Coordinates of C-alpha atoms in Angstrom, one line a residue:
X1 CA 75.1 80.1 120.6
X2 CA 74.4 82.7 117.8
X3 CA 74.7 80.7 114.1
X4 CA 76.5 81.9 111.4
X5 CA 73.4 82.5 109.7
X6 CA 72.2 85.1 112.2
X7 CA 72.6 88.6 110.9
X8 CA 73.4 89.9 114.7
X9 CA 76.1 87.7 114.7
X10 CA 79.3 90.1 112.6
X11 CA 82.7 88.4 113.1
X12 CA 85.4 90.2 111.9
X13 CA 86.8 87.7 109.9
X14 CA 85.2 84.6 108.7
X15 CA 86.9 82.1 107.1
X16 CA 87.3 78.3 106.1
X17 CA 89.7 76.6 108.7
X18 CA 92.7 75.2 107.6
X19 CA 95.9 73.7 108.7
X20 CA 97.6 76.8 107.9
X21 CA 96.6 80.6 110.1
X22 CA 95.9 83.5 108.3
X23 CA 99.0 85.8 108.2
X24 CA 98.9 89.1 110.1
X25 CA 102.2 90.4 108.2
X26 CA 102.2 93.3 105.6
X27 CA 104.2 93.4 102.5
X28 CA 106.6 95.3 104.7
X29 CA 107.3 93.1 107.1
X30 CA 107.3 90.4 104.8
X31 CA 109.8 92.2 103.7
X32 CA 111.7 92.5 105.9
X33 CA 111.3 89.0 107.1
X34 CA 112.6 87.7 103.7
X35 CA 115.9 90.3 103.7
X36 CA 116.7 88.4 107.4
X37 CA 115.5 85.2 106.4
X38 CA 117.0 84.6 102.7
X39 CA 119.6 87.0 103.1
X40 CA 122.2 87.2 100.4
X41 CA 120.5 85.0 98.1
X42 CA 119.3 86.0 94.9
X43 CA 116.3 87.8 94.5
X44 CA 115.4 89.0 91.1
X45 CA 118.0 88.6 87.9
X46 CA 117.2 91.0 85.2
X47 CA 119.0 89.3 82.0
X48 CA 118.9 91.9 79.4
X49 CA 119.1 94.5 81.8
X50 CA 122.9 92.2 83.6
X51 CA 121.2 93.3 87.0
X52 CA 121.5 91.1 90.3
X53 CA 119.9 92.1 93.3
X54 CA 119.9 89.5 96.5
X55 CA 116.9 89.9 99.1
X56 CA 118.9 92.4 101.9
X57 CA 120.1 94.8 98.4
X58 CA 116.3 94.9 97.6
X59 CA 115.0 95.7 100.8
X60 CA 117.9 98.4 100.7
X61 CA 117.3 99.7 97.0
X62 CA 113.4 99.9 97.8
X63 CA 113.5 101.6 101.8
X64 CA 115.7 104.4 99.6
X65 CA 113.4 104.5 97.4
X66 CA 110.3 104.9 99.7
X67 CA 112.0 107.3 101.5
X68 CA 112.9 109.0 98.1
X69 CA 109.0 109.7 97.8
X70 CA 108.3 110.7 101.4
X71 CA 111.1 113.3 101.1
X72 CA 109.5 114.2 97.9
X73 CA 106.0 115.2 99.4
X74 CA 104.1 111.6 99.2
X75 CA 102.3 110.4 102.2
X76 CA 101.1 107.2 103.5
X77 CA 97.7 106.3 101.8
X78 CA 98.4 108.0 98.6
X79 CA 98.5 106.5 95.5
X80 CA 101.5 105.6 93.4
X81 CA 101.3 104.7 89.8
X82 CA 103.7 102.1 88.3
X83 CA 103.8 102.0 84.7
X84 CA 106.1 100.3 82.4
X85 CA 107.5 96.8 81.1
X86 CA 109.1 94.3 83.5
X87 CA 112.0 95.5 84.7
X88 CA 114.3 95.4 87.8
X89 CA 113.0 99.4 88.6
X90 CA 109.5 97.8 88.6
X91 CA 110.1 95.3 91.0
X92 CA 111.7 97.7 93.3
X93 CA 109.2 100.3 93.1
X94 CA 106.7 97.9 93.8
X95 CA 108.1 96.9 96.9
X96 CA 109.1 100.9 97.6
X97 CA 105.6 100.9 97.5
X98 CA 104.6 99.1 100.0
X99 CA 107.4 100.1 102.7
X100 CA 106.3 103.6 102.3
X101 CA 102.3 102.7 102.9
X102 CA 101.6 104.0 99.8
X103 CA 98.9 102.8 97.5
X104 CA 100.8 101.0 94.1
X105 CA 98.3 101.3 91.3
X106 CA 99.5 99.2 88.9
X107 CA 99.1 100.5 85.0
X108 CA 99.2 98.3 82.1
X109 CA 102.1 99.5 79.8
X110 CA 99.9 98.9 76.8
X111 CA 98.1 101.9 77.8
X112 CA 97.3 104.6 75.3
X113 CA 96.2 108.7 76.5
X114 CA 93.2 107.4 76.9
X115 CA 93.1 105.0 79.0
X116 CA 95.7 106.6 80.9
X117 CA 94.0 109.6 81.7
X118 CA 90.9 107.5 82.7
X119 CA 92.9 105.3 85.2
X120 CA 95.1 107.8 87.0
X121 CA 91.8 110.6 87.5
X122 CA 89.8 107.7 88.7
X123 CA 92.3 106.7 91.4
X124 CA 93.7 110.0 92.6
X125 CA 96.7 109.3 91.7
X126 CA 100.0 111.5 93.1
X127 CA 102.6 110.5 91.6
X128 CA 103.6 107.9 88.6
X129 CA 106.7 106.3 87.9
X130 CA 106.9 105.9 84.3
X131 CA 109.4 103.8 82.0
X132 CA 111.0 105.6 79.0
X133 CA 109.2 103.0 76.4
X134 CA 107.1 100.4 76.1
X135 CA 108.2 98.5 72.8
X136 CA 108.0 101.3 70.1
X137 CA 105.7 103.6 72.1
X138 CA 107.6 106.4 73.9
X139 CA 105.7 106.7 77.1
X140 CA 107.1 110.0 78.1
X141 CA 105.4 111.5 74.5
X142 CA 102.1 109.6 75.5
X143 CA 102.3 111.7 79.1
X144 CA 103.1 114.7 77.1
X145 CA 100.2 114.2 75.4
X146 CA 97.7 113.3 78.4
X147 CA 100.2 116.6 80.5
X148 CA 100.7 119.2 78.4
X149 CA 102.1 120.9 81.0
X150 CA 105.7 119.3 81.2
X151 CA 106.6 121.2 77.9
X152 CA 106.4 124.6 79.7
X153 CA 108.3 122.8 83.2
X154 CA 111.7 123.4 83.8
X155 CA 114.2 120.8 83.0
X156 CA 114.1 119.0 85.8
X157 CA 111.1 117.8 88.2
X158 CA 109.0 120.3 89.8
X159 CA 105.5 119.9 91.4
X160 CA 102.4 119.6 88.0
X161 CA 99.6 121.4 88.8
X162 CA 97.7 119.8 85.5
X163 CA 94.5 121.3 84.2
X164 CA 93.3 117.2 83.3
X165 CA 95.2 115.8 86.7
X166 CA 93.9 117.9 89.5
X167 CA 95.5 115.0 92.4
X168 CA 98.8 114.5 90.3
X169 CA 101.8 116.2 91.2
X170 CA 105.2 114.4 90.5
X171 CA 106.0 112.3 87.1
X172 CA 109.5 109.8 87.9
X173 CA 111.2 108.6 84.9
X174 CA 113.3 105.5 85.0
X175 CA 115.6 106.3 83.1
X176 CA 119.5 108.2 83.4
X177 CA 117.8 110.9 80.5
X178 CA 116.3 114.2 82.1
X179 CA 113.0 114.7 80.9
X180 CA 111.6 117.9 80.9
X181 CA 109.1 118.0 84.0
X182 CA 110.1 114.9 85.2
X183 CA 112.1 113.7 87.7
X184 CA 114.9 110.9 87.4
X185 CA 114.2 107.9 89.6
X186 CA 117.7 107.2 90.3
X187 CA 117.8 110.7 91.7
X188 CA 114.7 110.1 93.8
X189 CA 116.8 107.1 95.2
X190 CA 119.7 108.9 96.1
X191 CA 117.7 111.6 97.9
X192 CA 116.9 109.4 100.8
X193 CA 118.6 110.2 104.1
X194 CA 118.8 109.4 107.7
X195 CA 115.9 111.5 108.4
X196 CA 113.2 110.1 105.8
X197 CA 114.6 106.2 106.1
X198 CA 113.9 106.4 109.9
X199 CA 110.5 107.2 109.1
X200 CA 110.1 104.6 106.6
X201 CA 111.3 102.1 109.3
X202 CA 108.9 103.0 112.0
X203 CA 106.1 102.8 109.1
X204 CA 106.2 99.5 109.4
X205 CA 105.0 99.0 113.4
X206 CA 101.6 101.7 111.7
X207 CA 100.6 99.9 108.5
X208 CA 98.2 97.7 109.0
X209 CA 97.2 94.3 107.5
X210 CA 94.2 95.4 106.3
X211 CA 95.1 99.0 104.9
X212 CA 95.0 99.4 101.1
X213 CA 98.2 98.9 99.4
X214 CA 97.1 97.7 95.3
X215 CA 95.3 98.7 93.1
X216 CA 94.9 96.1 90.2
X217 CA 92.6 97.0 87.0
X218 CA 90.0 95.0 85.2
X219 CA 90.9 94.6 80.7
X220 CA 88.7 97.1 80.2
X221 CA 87.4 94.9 77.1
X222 CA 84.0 95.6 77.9
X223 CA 84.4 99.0 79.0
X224 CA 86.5 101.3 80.7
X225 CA 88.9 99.4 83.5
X226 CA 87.6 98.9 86.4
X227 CA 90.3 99.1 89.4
X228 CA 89.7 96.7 92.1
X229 CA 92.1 97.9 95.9
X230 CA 93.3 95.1 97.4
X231 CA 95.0 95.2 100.8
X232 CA 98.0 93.5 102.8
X233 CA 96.1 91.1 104.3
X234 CA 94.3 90.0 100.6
X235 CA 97.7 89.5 99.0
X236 CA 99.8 88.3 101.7
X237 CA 97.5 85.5 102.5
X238 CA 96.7 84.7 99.2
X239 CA 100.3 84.7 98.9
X240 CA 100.7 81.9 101.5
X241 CA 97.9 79.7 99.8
X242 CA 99.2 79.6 96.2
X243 CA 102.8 79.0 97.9
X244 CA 101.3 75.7 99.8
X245 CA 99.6 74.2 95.9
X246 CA 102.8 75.1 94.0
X247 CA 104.9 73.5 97.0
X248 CA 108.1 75.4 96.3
X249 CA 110.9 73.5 98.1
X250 CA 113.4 76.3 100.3
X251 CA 116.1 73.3 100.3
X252 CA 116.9 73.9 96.6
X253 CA 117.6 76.9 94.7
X254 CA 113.7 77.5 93.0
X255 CA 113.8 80.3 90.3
X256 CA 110.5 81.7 88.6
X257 CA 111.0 82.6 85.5
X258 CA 108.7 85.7 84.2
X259 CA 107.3 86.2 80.5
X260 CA 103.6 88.5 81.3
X261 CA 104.0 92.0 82.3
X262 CA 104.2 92.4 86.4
X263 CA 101.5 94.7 86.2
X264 CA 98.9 91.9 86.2
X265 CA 97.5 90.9 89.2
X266 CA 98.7 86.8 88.6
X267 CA 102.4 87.5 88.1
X268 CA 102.4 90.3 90.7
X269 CA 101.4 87.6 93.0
X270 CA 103.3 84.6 92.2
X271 CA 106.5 86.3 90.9
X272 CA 107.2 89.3 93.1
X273 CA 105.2 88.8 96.6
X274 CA 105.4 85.5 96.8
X275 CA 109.4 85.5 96.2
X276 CA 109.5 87.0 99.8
X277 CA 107.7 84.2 101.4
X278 CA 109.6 80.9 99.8
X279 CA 112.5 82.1 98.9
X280 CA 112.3 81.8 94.6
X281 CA 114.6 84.0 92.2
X282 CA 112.0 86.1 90.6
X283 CA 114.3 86.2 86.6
X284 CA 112.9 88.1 83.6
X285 CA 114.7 87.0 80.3
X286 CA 113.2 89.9 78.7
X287 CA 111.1 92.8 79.2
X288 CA 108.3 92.1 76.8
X289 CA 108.1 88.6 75.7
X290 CA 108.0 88.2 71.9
X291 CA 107.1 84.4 70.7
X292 CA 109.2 84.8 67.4
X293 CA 112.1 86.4 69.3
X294 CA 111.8 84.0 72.2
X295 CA 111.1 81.0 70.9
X296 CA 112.7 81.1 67.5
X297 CA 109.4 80.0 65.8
X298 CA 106.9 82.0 63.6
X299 CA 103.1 81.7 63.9
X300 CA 103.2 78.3 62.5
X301 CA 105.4 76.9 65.0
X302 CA 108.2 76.2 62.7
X303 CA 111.1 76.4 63.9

C-alpha cells in the first residue's frame, strides 16, 4: 500500500476523519434544503429596516432575484459584486448569488474610488449591486467617480461599456431612486419569469461543490487587497464544523444577532450560511454598528 507520503499517491480529497462526512451540498441546495426543512420560520429580521423574511420567502425573494440577473445577461461563473452595509437586500443577493452560480465578490462598504477600482478590475467583475450609502458616503457619487460613464447614460440601466471597467457591464442600485445608468434592484426582481426561474432551478442539479462561488478580500493594510475564491464545498463544510463547536440547539428558537458588516468573511459564515444549516434567525439591529449609538456609552464607557 502506497503511504501518504508518496508523491504518486494524489487523492482527491484528503482529510482528517471525523465523526461527521464532508458535505457534498452547495449553497443552493443548502438552500433549498433549509426553505423545506425550516419552512415558515424566521430567517433574517431587519430592525431598522421593519423587514421579516421566513426561510421559503428567502429562497423565493433570492431564485427571483437570480433569475433577475440571468434575464439581464449574467451567466454562470461570472462574478457579482456585492457592496454595501448590512441589509436585508444583502442577505438576499448573497444567496441570489449562489442559486444563479454566480461568483459573489464581496466589497467592503468602506471602500473609497480607489480601492474600488482595484478590486472590481482585478476580479472581472460583471455586474455590482451597490447600496445608496454607506454612513455619509454616497456610494452612487463614489461610482460616478470610478464610471464616469453613467453621467452620459440614459436614465435608467443600460449595458456600461467603461473606459476603466473593460468586464463591467450592469451597476444595480438598491434603492426605489432611479439613478442615472443604473438599474433598480427591485426592478431586477420583478423581471424574473417562468422562463429564467426554470433555469435557475435546473442550475442547481450543474453546480458543483467544488465550483467557485466567493470571493472574500484580504484588509489591504499592507497593501492592496488581496481576494482569496472560495468554493461551495470550502464554505459549506466549514459551515458544518463551526455549527458542531457553537452547538446551536434546532429545539429552541436560536437568533444570531449581527453588529460587523456581512461582507467579511467571519459573519458571512456564521450569520448568513450557516442560518441555512441549523436553523438560527440571522437579526441586524442596525446597519452599521455605532458604539455610542448602540451602547449608550462614549469612549470612556460611561454610560
Amino acid at each position: 500500500m502506497r503511504s501518504v507520503s508518496d508523491r504518486r499517491y494524489k487523492p482527491s480529497y484528503w482529510h482528517t476523519p471525523g465523526k461527521t462526512p464532508l458535505s457534498p451540498l452547495t449553497i443552493g441546495q443548502l438552500i433549498d434544503q433549509a426553505a423545506e426543512k425550516w419552512g415558515e420560520k424566521e430567517a433574517f429580521v431587519s430592525l431598522y429596516q421593519d423587514q421579516r423574511f421566513t426561510f421559503r420567502e428567502i429562497k423565493e425573494k433570492a431564485d427571483c432575484l437570480a433569475a433577475g440577473l440571468l434575464k439581464l445577461g449574467l451567466s454562470p461563473g461570472d462574478r457579482l459584486a456585492i457592496w454595501g452595509p448590512n441589509s436585508s437586500e444583502w442577505y438576499i443577493a448573497r444567496f441570489a448569488a449562489a442559486r444563479g452560480g454566480f461568483i459573489a465578490v464581496h466589497l467592503d462598504p468602506a471602500y473609497q474610488p480607489p480601492q474600488l477600482l482595484y478590486t472590481l478590475n482585478e476580479v472581472e467583475v460583471k455586474a455590482i449591486i451597490s447600496s445608496e450609502f454607506y454612513k455619509n458616503n454616497s456610494c452612487y457619487e463614489i461610482l460616478r467617480t470610478v464610471i464616469p460613464e453613467l453621467d452620459s447614460c440614459p436614465e435608467s440601466g443600460v449595458k456600461l461599456q467603461g473606459a476603466k471597467f473593460p468586464t463591467l457591464e450592469t451597476v444595480i442600485l438598491m434603492s426605489d431612486k432611479q439613478y442615472r445608468g443604473a438599474y433598480r434592484l427591485d426592478d431586477i426582481m420583478a423581471s424574473a419569469d417562468s422562463e429564467h426561474l426554470e433555469k435557475i432551478y435546473e442550475i442547481q442539479s450543474v453546480i458543483q461543490p467544488d465550483d467557485g462561488c466567493a470571493i472574500h478580500f484580504s484588509s489591504g493594510t499592507t497593501g492592496v487587497p488581496k481576494g482569496v475564491l472560495l468554493s461551495h464545498h470550502n464554505i459549506v463544510n466549514v459551515v458544518i464544523i463551526l455549527d458542531e463547536r457553537i452547538d446551536i440547539d434546532r429545539t429552541k428558537e436560536d437568533k444570531s444577532v449581527v453588529a460587523t458588516q456581512f461582507c467579511h468573511l467571519s459573519v458571512s459564515l456564521t450569520a448568513i450560511i450557516m442560518g441555512l444549516h441549523n436553523g438560527a434567525t440571522c437579526i441586524i439591529p442596525t446597519p452599521v454598528f455605532d458604539y455610542k449609538e448602540n451602547t449608550g456609552s462614549d469612549h470612556t464607557g460611561k454610560m
